[in-house]
Every structure is written in structure tokens, then in C-alpha cells.
Tab-separated table of C-alpha atoms and ligand atoms in Angstrom:
chain	number	residue	atom	x	y	z
A	179	MET	CA	-42.222	-26.863	106.296
A	180	GLY	CA	-42.776	-30.241	108.081
A	181	ASN	CA	-45.900	-31.955	106.880
A	182	ALA	CA	-46.686	-29.170	104.351
A	183	SER	CA	-47.958	-25.807	105.289
A	184	THR	CA	-51.674	-25.199	104.835
A	185	SER	CA	-51.035	-21.510	104.060
A	186	ALA	CA	-51.406	-21.594	100.337
A	187	SER	CA	-54.836	-23.379	100.609
A	188	ALA	CA	-56.114	-20.308	102.691
A	189	THR	CA	-56.136	-18.377	99.401
A	190	ALA	CA	-56.899	-21.218	97.047
A	191	PRO	CA	-60.367	-22.585	96.316
A	192	TRP	CA	-59.849	-25.710	98.437
A	193	SER	CA	-61.740	-26.546	101.520
A	194	LEU	CA	-60.541	-30.117	102.046
A	195	LEU	CA	-57.150	-29.978	100.446
A	196	ALA	CA	-54.002	-28.196	101.310
A	197	VAL	CA	-52.414	-27.221	97.931
A	198	GLU	CA	-49.190	-25.537	97.496
A	199	GLN	CA	-46.713	-25.367	94.637
A	200	VAL	CA	-43.034	-25.513	95.505
A	201	GLY	CA	-40.979	-25.086	92.325
A	202	ALA	CA	-42.089	-27.707	89.979
A	203	VAL	CA	-43.641	-29.869	92.727
A	204	LEU	CA	-47.325	-29.555	93.584
A	205	SER	CA	-47.831	-30.523	97.232
A	206	VAL	CA	-51.496	-31.757	97.673
A	207	GLY	CA	-52.567	-32.543	101.297
A	208	LEU	CA	-55.606	-34.350	102.423
A	209	ASN	CA	-56.761	-31.637	104.962
A	210	ARG	CA	-59.381	-33.243	107.251
A	211	PRO	CA	-57.114	-34.109	110.216
A	212	ALA	CA	-59.935	-33.893	112.717
A	213	LYS	CA	-61.521	-36.934	110.778
A	214	ARG	CA	-58.068	-38.515	110.130
A	215	ASN	CA	-58.460	-37.568	106.467
A	216	ALA	CA	-61.400	-39.917	105.935
A	217	LEU	CA	-62.425	-39.643	102.360
A	218	ASN	CA	-65.924	-38.254	101.881
A	219	ASP	CA	-67.570	-37.227	98.603
A	220	ASP	CA	-66.465	-33.616	98.901
A	221	ILE	CA	-62.768	-34.425	99.301
A	222	MET	CA	-63.049	-36.844	96.557
A	223	ALA	CA	-64.566	-34.141	94.311
A	224	GLU	CA	-61.632	-31.886	95.253
A	225	ILE	CA	-59.044	-34.548	94.408
A	226	GLN	CA	-60.664	-35.055	91.058
A	227	ARG	CA	-60.711	-31.369	90.303
A	228	CYS	CA	-57.087	-30.904	91.539
A	229	PHE	CA	-55.736	-33.701	89.328
A	230	SER	CA	-57.784	-32.621	86.427
A	231	HIS	CA	-56.282	-29.149	86.325
A	232	LEU	CA	-52.689	-29.282	87.314
A	233	PRO	CA	-51.001	-25.854	86.960
A	234	ASP	CA	-48.640	-25.419	84.035
A	235	GLY	CA	-45.040	-25.902	85.172
A	236	VAL	CA	-45.813	-28.708	87.541
A	237	GLY	CA	-43.646	-31.665	86.888
A	238	ALA	CA	-44.576	-33.891	89.851
A	239	VAL	CA	-47.196	-34.039	92.662
A	240	VAL	CA	-46.568	-35.022	96.261
A	241	LEU	CA	-49.881	-36.332	97.876
A	242	HIS	CA	-49.880	-36.484	101.641
A	243	GLY	CA	-52.048	-36.308	104.679
A	244	VAL	CA	-52.187	-33.187	106.892
A	245	GLY	CA	-51.863	-34.258	110.543
A	246	GLU	CA	-50.718	-37.712	111.963
A	247	HIS	CA	-52.344	-39.954	109.534
A	248	PHE	CA	-52.330	-40.254	105.767
A	249	SER	CA	-55.955	-41.395	105.609
A	250	ALA	CA	-58.480	-43.527	107.651
A	251	GLY	CA	-60.143	-44.524	104.374
A	252	LEU	CA	-63.797	-44.311	103.253
A	253	ASP	CA	-65.778	-41.779	105.380
A	254	LEU	CA	-67.904	-44.467	107.129
A	255	SER	CA	-70.519	-41.955	108.074
A	256	GLU	CA	-71.584	-41.490	104.411
A	257	LEU	CA	-71.933	-45.339	103.856
A	258	THR	CA	-74.864	-46.162	106.034
A	259	GLU	CA	-77.704	-44.692	103.862
A	260	ARG	CA	-76.457	-46.085	100.521
A	261	ASP	CA	-78.303	-48.812	98.599
A	262	ALA	CA	-76.789	-51.321	96.172
A	263	THR	CA	-77.212	-48.993	93.164
A	264	GLY	CA	-75.751	-46.111	95.177
A	265	GLY	CA	-72.959	-48.230	96.170
A	266	LEU	CA	-72.066	-49.162	92.626
A	267	VAL	CA	-72.176	-45.565	91.445
A	268	HIS	CA	-70.174	-44.539	94.284
A	269	SER	CA	-67.435	-47.145	93.686
A	270	GLN	CA	-67.250	-46.168	90.104
A	271	MET	CA	-66.833	-42.578	91.120
A	272	TRP	CA	-63.905	-43.611	93.338
A	273	HIS	CA	-62.398	-45.466	90.338
A	274	ARG	CA	-62.576	-42.334	88.224
A	275	VAL	CA	-60.928	-40.160	90.787
A	276	PHE	CA	-58.141	-42.677	91.398
A	277	ASP	CA	-57.595	-43.081	87.656
A	278	LYS	CA	-57.004	-39.222	87.509
A	279	ILE	CA	-54.041	-39.910	89.878
A	280	GLN	CA	-52.764	-43.133	88.143
A	281	TYR	CA	-52.974	-41.607	84.756
A	282	CYS	CA	-51.860	-38.113	85.823
A	283	ARG	CA	-49.641	-36.321	83.261
A	284	VAL	CA	-46.842	-36.192	85.892
A	285	PRO	CA	-45.494	-38.627	88.443
A	286	VAL	CA	-47.427	-38.788	91.751
A	287	ILE	CA	-45.600	-39.507	94.986
A	288	ALA	CA	-47.656	-40.528	98.104
A	289	ALA	CA	-45.950	-39.483	101.417
A	290	LEU	CA	-47.375	-41.764	104.029
A	291	ARG	CA	-47.523	-41.628	107.842
A	292	GLY	CA	-49.698	-43.083	110.463
A	293	ALA	CA	-52.953	-44.794	109.258
A	294	VAL	CA	-53.059	-45.867	105.656
A	295	ILE	CA	-56.294	-47.752	105.951
A	296	GLY	CA	-58.992	-49.119	103.523
A	297	GLY	CA	-59.645	-46.517	100.989
A	298	GLY	CA	-56.622	-44.586	102.095
A	299	LEU	CA	-54.482	-47.520	101.036
A	300	GLU	CA	-56.314	-47.722	97.764
A	301	LEU	CA	-55.593	-44.033	97.305
A	302	ALA	CA	-51.953	-44.678	98.080
A	303	CYS	CA	-51.920	-47.410	95.512
A	304	ALA	CA	-52.861	-45.207	92.771
A	305	ALA	CA	-49.684	-43.028	93.096
A	306	HIS	CA	-46.571	-44.074	91.284
A	307	ILE	CA	-44.182	-43.917	94.181
A	308	ARG	CA	-44.966	-44.386	97.941
A	309	VAL	CA	-42.699	-43.191	100.696
A	310	ALA	CA	-43.534	-44.241	104.186
A	311	ASP	CA	-42.228	-43.152	107.486
A	312	ALA	CA	-41.596	-45.242	110.487
A	313	SER	CA	-45.091	-44.551	112.006
A	314	THR	CA	-46.921	-45.826	108.824
A	315	TYR	CA	-49.166	-48.792	109.024
A	316	TYR	CA	-51.420	-50.534	106.539
A	317	ALA	CA	-54.769	-52.239	107.075
A	318	LEU	CA	-57.830	-53.309	105.262
A	319	PRO	CA	-60.630	-53.488	107.891
A	320	GLU	CA	-63.347	-53.913	105.209
A	321	GLY	CA	-63.780	-57.528	106.259
A	322	SER	CA	-64.699	-56.636	109.762
A	323	ARG	CA	-66.909	-53.788	108.593
A	324	GLY	CA	-68.947	-56.206	106.335
A	325	ILE	CA	-67.783	-54.480	103.075
A	326	PHE	CA	-65.296	-54.856	100.398
A	327	VAL	CA	-62.702	-52.571	98.752
A	328	GLY	CA	-64.319	-50.317	96.259
A	329	GLY	CA	-61.610	-47.842	95.174
A	330	GLY	CA	-59.600	-50.106	92.818
A	331	GLY	CA	-57.756	-51.867	95.764
A	332	SER	CA	-58.435	-55.297	94.384
A	333	VAL	CA	-56.848	-54.448	91.080
A	334	ARG	CA	-53.845	-52.187	92.364
A	335	LEU	CA	-52.893	-53.717	95.643
A	336	PRO	CA	-52.272	-57.320	94.526
A	337	ARG	CA	-49.925	-55.990	91.946
A	338	LEU	CA	-47.837	-54.522	94.755
A	339	ILE	CA	-47.961	-57.146	97.445
A	340	GLY	CA	-49.729	-60.206	95.983
A	341	VAL	CA	-53.185	-61.652	96.276
A	342	ALA	CA	-52.420	-63.877	99.229
A	343	ARG	CA	-51.269	-60.955	101.389
A	344	MET	CA	-54.245	-58.887	100.448
A	345	ALA	CA	-56.584	-61.776	101.192
A	346	ASP	CA	-54.993	-62.307	104.550
A	347	MET	CA	-55.429	-58.600	105.432
A	348	MET	CA	-59.037	-58.627	104.629
A	349	LEU	CA	-59.919	-61.888	106.255
A	350	THR	CA	-57.932	-61.597	109.430
A	351	GLY	CA	-57.570	-57.874	109.807
A	352	ARG	CA	-53.783	-58.261	109.725
A	353	VAL	CA	-51.905	-54.885	110.121
A	354	TYR	CA	-48.610	-54.369	108.409
A	355	SER	CA	-46.020	-52.037	109.856
A	356	ALA	CA	-43.950	-49.602	107.956
A	357	THR	CA	-40.887	-51.960	108.127
A	358	GLU	CA	-42.813	-54.943	106.861
A	359	GLY	CA	-44.538	-52.683	104.230
A	360	VAL	CA	-41.288	-51.664	102.608
A	361	ALA	CA	-40.188	-55.338	102.532
A	362	CYS	CA	-43.510	-56.450	101.051
A	363	GLY	CA	-43.953	-53.722	98.362
A	364	PHE	CA	-46.412	-51.366	99.984
A	365	SER	CA	-43.824	-48.582	99.849
A	366	GLN	CA	-40.508	-48.271	97.859
A	367	TYR	CA	-39.010	-45.907	100.492
A	368	LEU	CA	-38.927	-45.782	104.293
A	369	THR	CA	-37.861	-42.835	106.415
A	370	GLU	CA	-37.587	-42.006	110.093
A	371	ALA	CA	-40.741	-40.927	111.736
A	372	GLY	CA	-41.963	-37.526	110.232
A	373	GLY	CA	-39.526	-37.752	107.323
A	374	ALA	CA	-41.680	-39.041	104.465
A	375	TYR	CA	-43.006	-35.687	103.283
A	376	ALA	CA	-39.532	-34.196	102.915
A	377	ARG	CA	-38.194	-37.234	101.192
A	378	ALA	CA	-41.194	-37.289	98.852
A	379	MET	CA	-40.588	-33.668	98.013
A	380	GLU	CA	-36.905	-34.429	97.181
A	381	LEU	CA	-38.040	-37.194	94.956
A	382	GLY	CA	-40.654	-35.003	93.393
A	383	LYS	CA	-38.066	-32.398	92.530
A	384	ARG	CA	-35.842	-35.028	91.082
A	385	VAL	CA	-38.426	-36.743	88.841
A	386	ALA	CA	-39.705	-33.294	87.664
A	387	GLU	CA	-36.305	-32.904	86.135
A	388	ASN	CA	-36.708	-35.978	83.844
A	389	ALA	CA	-37.438	-35.542	80.138
A	390	PRO	CA	-41.231	-35.238	79.929
A	391	LEU	CA	-41.390	-37.958	77.392
A	392	THR	CA	-39.525	-40.334	79.689
A	393	ASN	CA	-42.075	-39.666	82.452
A	394	PHE	CA	-44.933	-40.072	80.036
A	395	ALA	CA	-43.546	-43.455	78.906
A	396	VAL	CA	-42.998	-44.673	82.510
A	397	LEU	CA	-46.578	-43.499	83.451
A	398	GLN	CA	-48.571	-44.360	80.546
A	399	ALA	CA	-46.698	-47.067	78.467
A	400	LEU	CA	-44.824	-49.134	81.195
A	401	PRO	CA	-47.989	-50.342	83.072
A	402	MET	CA	-49.732	-51.314	79.863
A	403	ILE	CA	-46.559	-53.111	78.466
A	404	ALA	CA	-46.224	-54.963	81.780
A	405	GLU	CA	-49.849	-56.261	81.460
A	406	ALA	CA	-49.739	-57.042	77.784
A	407	ASN	CA	-48.833	-60.412	76.207
A	408	PRO	CA	-45.005	-60.540	75.749
A	409	GLN	CA	-45.089	-60.146	72.032
A	410	THR	CA	-47.457	-57.089	72.165
A	411	GLY	CA	-45.441	-55.714	74.914
A	412	LEU	CA	-42.072	-55.974	73.166
A	413	LEU	CA	-43.585	-54.201	70.193
A	414	MET	CA	-45.033	-51.480	72.371
A	415	GLU	CA	-41.649	-51.154	74.086
A	416	SER	CA	-39.881	-50.776	70.716
A	417	LEU	CA	-42.339	-48.017	69.633
A	418	MET	CA	-42.053	-46.162	72.922
A	419	ALA	CA	-38.264	-46.394	72.842
A	420	THR	CA	-38.177	-45.053	69.296
A	421	VAL	CA	-40.483	-42.077	70.082
A	422	ALA	CA	-38.497	-41.271	73.253
A	423	GLN	CA	-35.004	-41.496	71.586
A	424	SER	CA	-36.146	-39.315	68.625
A	425	ASP	CA	-37.086	-36.473	70.966
A	426	GLN	CA	-34.733	-33.541	70.942
A	427	GLU	CA	-34.606	-33.626	74.712
A	428	ALA	CA	-33.040	-37.141	74.660
A	429	LYS	CA	-30.494	-36.164	71.987
A	430	ASN	CA	-29.442	-33.101	74.165
A	431	ARG	CA	-29.124	-35.190	77.342
A	432	ILE	CA	-27.013	-37.865	75.583
A	433	ARG	CA	-24.764	-35.332	73.975
A	434	ALA	CA	-24.232	-33.759	77.387
A	435	PHE	CA	-23.158	-37.202	78.852
A	436	LEU	CA	-20.820	-37.729	75.879
A	437	ASP	CA	-19.269	-34.266	76.328
A	438	ARG	CA	-18.791	-35.067	80.142
A	439	LYS	CA	-21.196	-32.228	81.053
A	440	THR	CA	-23.413	-34.359	83.102
A	441	ALA	CA	-23.275	-36.596	86.380
A	442	LYS	CA	-22.143	-40.168	86.117
A	443	VAL	CA	-24.135	-42.935	87.573
A	444	ARG	CA	-22.623	-43.882	91.059
A	445	PRO	CA	-23.779	-45.906	94.031
A	446	THR	CA	-25.769	-43.726	96.445
B	87	1HE	C1	-63.806	-41.377	110.788
B	87	1HE	C2	-63.088	-42.350	110.160
B	87	1HE	C3	-63.709	-43.007	109.000
B	87	1HE	C4	-61.962	-41.678	111.819
B	87	1HE	N1	-64.904	-42.530	108.628
B	87	1HE	N2	-65.009	-40.986	110.345
B	87	1HE	N3	-61.723	-47.112	107.848
B	87	1HE	C5	-61.673	-47.616	109.021
B	87	1HE	O1	-62.369	-48.593	109.456
B	87	1HE	C6	-60.695	-46.774	109.960
B	87	1HE	C7	-61.492	-46.187	111.114
B	87	1HE	N4	-60.659	-45.269	111.927
B	87	1HE	C8	-59.856	-45.710	112.782
B	87	1HE	O2	-59.682	-46.881	112.995
B	87	1HE	C9	-59.202	-44.627	113.762
B	87	1HE	O3	-60.029	-43.443	113.573
B	87	1HE	C10	-57.780	-44.266	113.320
B	87	1HE	C11	-56.896	-45.469	113.728
B	87	1HE	C12	-57.647	-43.918	111.937
B	87	1HE	C13	-57.376	-42.970	114.141
B	87	1HE	O4	-57.566	-43.195	115.603
B	87	1HE	P1	-57.563	-41.870	116.453
B	87	1HE	O5	-57.823	-42.380	117.880
B	87	1HE	O6	-56.405	-41.072	116.218
B	87	1HE	O7	-58.897	-41.089	116.073
B	87	1HE	P2	-60.387	-41.347	116.277
B	87	1HE	O8	-60.784	-40.785	117.673
B	87	1HE	O9	-60.887	-42.714	116.064
B	87	1HE	O10	-61.091	-40.450	115.160
B	87	1HE	C14	-61.173	-39.054	115.164
B	87	1HE	C15	-62.342	-38.642	114.468
B	87	1HE	O11	-62.303	-39.213	113.030
B	87	1HE	C16	-63.676	-39.332	114.947
B	87	1HE	O12	-64.795	-38.457	114.794
B	87	1HE	P3	-65.309	-37.574	116.128
B	87	1HE	O13	-66.368	-36.701	115.447
B	87	1HE	O14	-65.855	-38.540	116.965
B	87	1HE	O15	-64.154	-36.798	116.513
B	87	1HE	C17	-63.935	-40.585	114.130
B	87	1HE	O16	-65.330	-41.059	114.040
B	87	1HE	C18	-63.465	-39.927	112.782
B	87	1HE	N5	-63.024	-40.950	111.812
B	87	1HE	N6	-61.896	-42.620	110.811
B	87	1HE	C19	-65.551	-41.420	109.292
B	87	1HE	N7	-63.076	-43.924	108.262
B	87	1HE	C20	-64.222	-47.516	98.718
B	87	1HE	S1	-64.320	-48.694	99.770
B	87	1HE	C21	-63.124	-48.233	101.058
B	87	1HE	C22	-63.657	-49.003	102.284
B	87	1HE	C23	-62.870	-48.516	103.499
B	87	1HE	O17	-62.058	-47.547	103.396
B	87	1HE	S2	-63.126	-49.353	104.890
B	87	1HE	C24	-62.041	-48.584	106.013
B	87	1HE	C25	-62.654	-47.594	106.891
């Protein structure tokens, strides 16, 4: 299937996304390759709609870019006419759309290749797992364009790579390679060129098999606990752990292990 077939999107009501369900994994492709998947208002509206109405039975989403690049970021052609109020409203619209991804009911895995630039990097940061291939590179050219990040990048990216690296990228235009990116925390996985999508789909299949309550806890509770003061965090952790282990699904899975009916944990 390569970088995801666009066949399903021909019958679905998407004009700028390529959406296809493969088992429990929903593959969502930014489908504006002629514009390097630059993010205009129309594609943002489709992303919001897609993540607001995931089909039943979907247990993970793989977000990728059709073509050679994940995304060239904000569609700069839409920027020139906007005044300050329009800019504020627009940035907050981006925040709402990317929150739909971060607070999705299922894990979202971004499959990266080529340019992951500006708003494209902000989009990737909203996913829970990032898989890069060898062609991937990361940049924040906002500084040289006279603008600032507006899609949650200043909140999400420093949590992955640190404020100093992000400031350097914005001030000097520094570009990080795929290899540097996995070492610095942009991505958790690195594959050979062209391999990110397949790897992300494999990971999607794997995480879709988790107990739904575990995935809920990791997506909704873990980030809150990590940001909370330690005492609040510890209490939230105890509450979440109690809820999760009381679930029948947890009891079934632990029983299966004790009865030697499930795989052991081994090095990969
Ligand atoms: C675009 C955009 C875009 C390409 N907005 N149209 N992002 C940037 O500053 C990155 C700008 N883009 C690039 O540096 C390059 O296009 C790429 C390295 C990504 C790809 O290069 P290449 O040689 O493969 O393609 P190209 O010929 O540069 O672009 C192909 C077409 O896509 C071309 O349009 P055409 O009609 O002339 O064919 C480009 O104009 C168009 N295109 N990128 C609009 N970004 C919420 S705040 C977020 C702030 C930001 O994201 S700032 C970062 C913006």
C-alpha cells in the first residue's frame, strides 16, 4: 500500500484527506501533495471533522502525508490578508483542531517523511507517537517569515525537545535531520526511507489491541499527571490505576498471563 492508497477517499466525503480504514486502524492522509500538504483552512476543517467522528471500531489512527512530504506547514498564501484579530481567531482555530488530535479517544501515530515544517511540525506534535523515515527533516522557518508558531507549537514542542532547541530553530533557521530528530525527541521511531507509514500502521494495529481503558489512561490521564504537582499527580495516578485494574478487561488479561495463555515480555 506504500504511503497509503487514496482509493477509499474517492468514495468518502473528503477532498483534502485520504481516509481509509484498515482493520482497527484509520489511516488519515493529508492529501494536498501538489502544495506539499500545506495546511489551509479547508484541510484544517476536514481534520477537525475527521477526528470528531471516528468510525466505531477504530482503535488507532495513523496520520501521514500523501506524497514525498508530511507537511510544509501553514498555507502561506492564506496569511497575507489577515489582520491581528483574524490572526488570533485563526490560531485558536488551529488549537481546537490539534486538541481534537491530542485528546482523541484513540492513540494517534504520525508517520513522517520529507518536510515536517512549521505548522506541519506542530501538527505532528499533537500526535501521541511519531515515526520518522530517513528523509524526514524538521524546521521552524517562522522566524525568517516574520511570524511565530500559532498551532500549539510553543506548548507541545518544548515538551519533546526542550525550549533551547526550539528557540535555536526559530532564531537561526536550524534544520534537524531524521537521525538527529530521533536522538532529540522529535520522533520515537526512525525507519529507512519510505518505511514510516508501514511501521506506523504496525504500531497502530498493536496499540489498538490494548485494553481501551489503558489507552484512555495513557492519552487523557498521563499528560495531566505529568504536568500536575507531585502530590496531586500521585493521587490521580492511584485513582487511575484503581479504575483500570477494576475493569474486567484487566482481570481477563492478568488471568490469561497467570494461566500461561499470553506472550511473555522479551527483548525485541
Ligand atoms: C506552499 C507551501 C506553504 C509549498 N504554503 N504554499 N512553511 C514554510 O515556510 C515552508 C515553505 N515550503 C518550502 O520550503 C518548500 O515548498 C518545501 C521544502 C516544503 C518543498 O519544496 P519543493 O521544491 O518540493 O516544492 P515547491 O516547488 O517549493 O512547492 C510546491 C508548491 O507548493 C508551490 O506551489 P506552486 O503553485 O508554485 O506549484 C509552493 O508555493 C507550494 N507550497 N509550501 C503555501 N507553506 C499556525 S502558524 C504556523 C506557521 C508556519 O507553518 S510557518 C512555515 C511555513
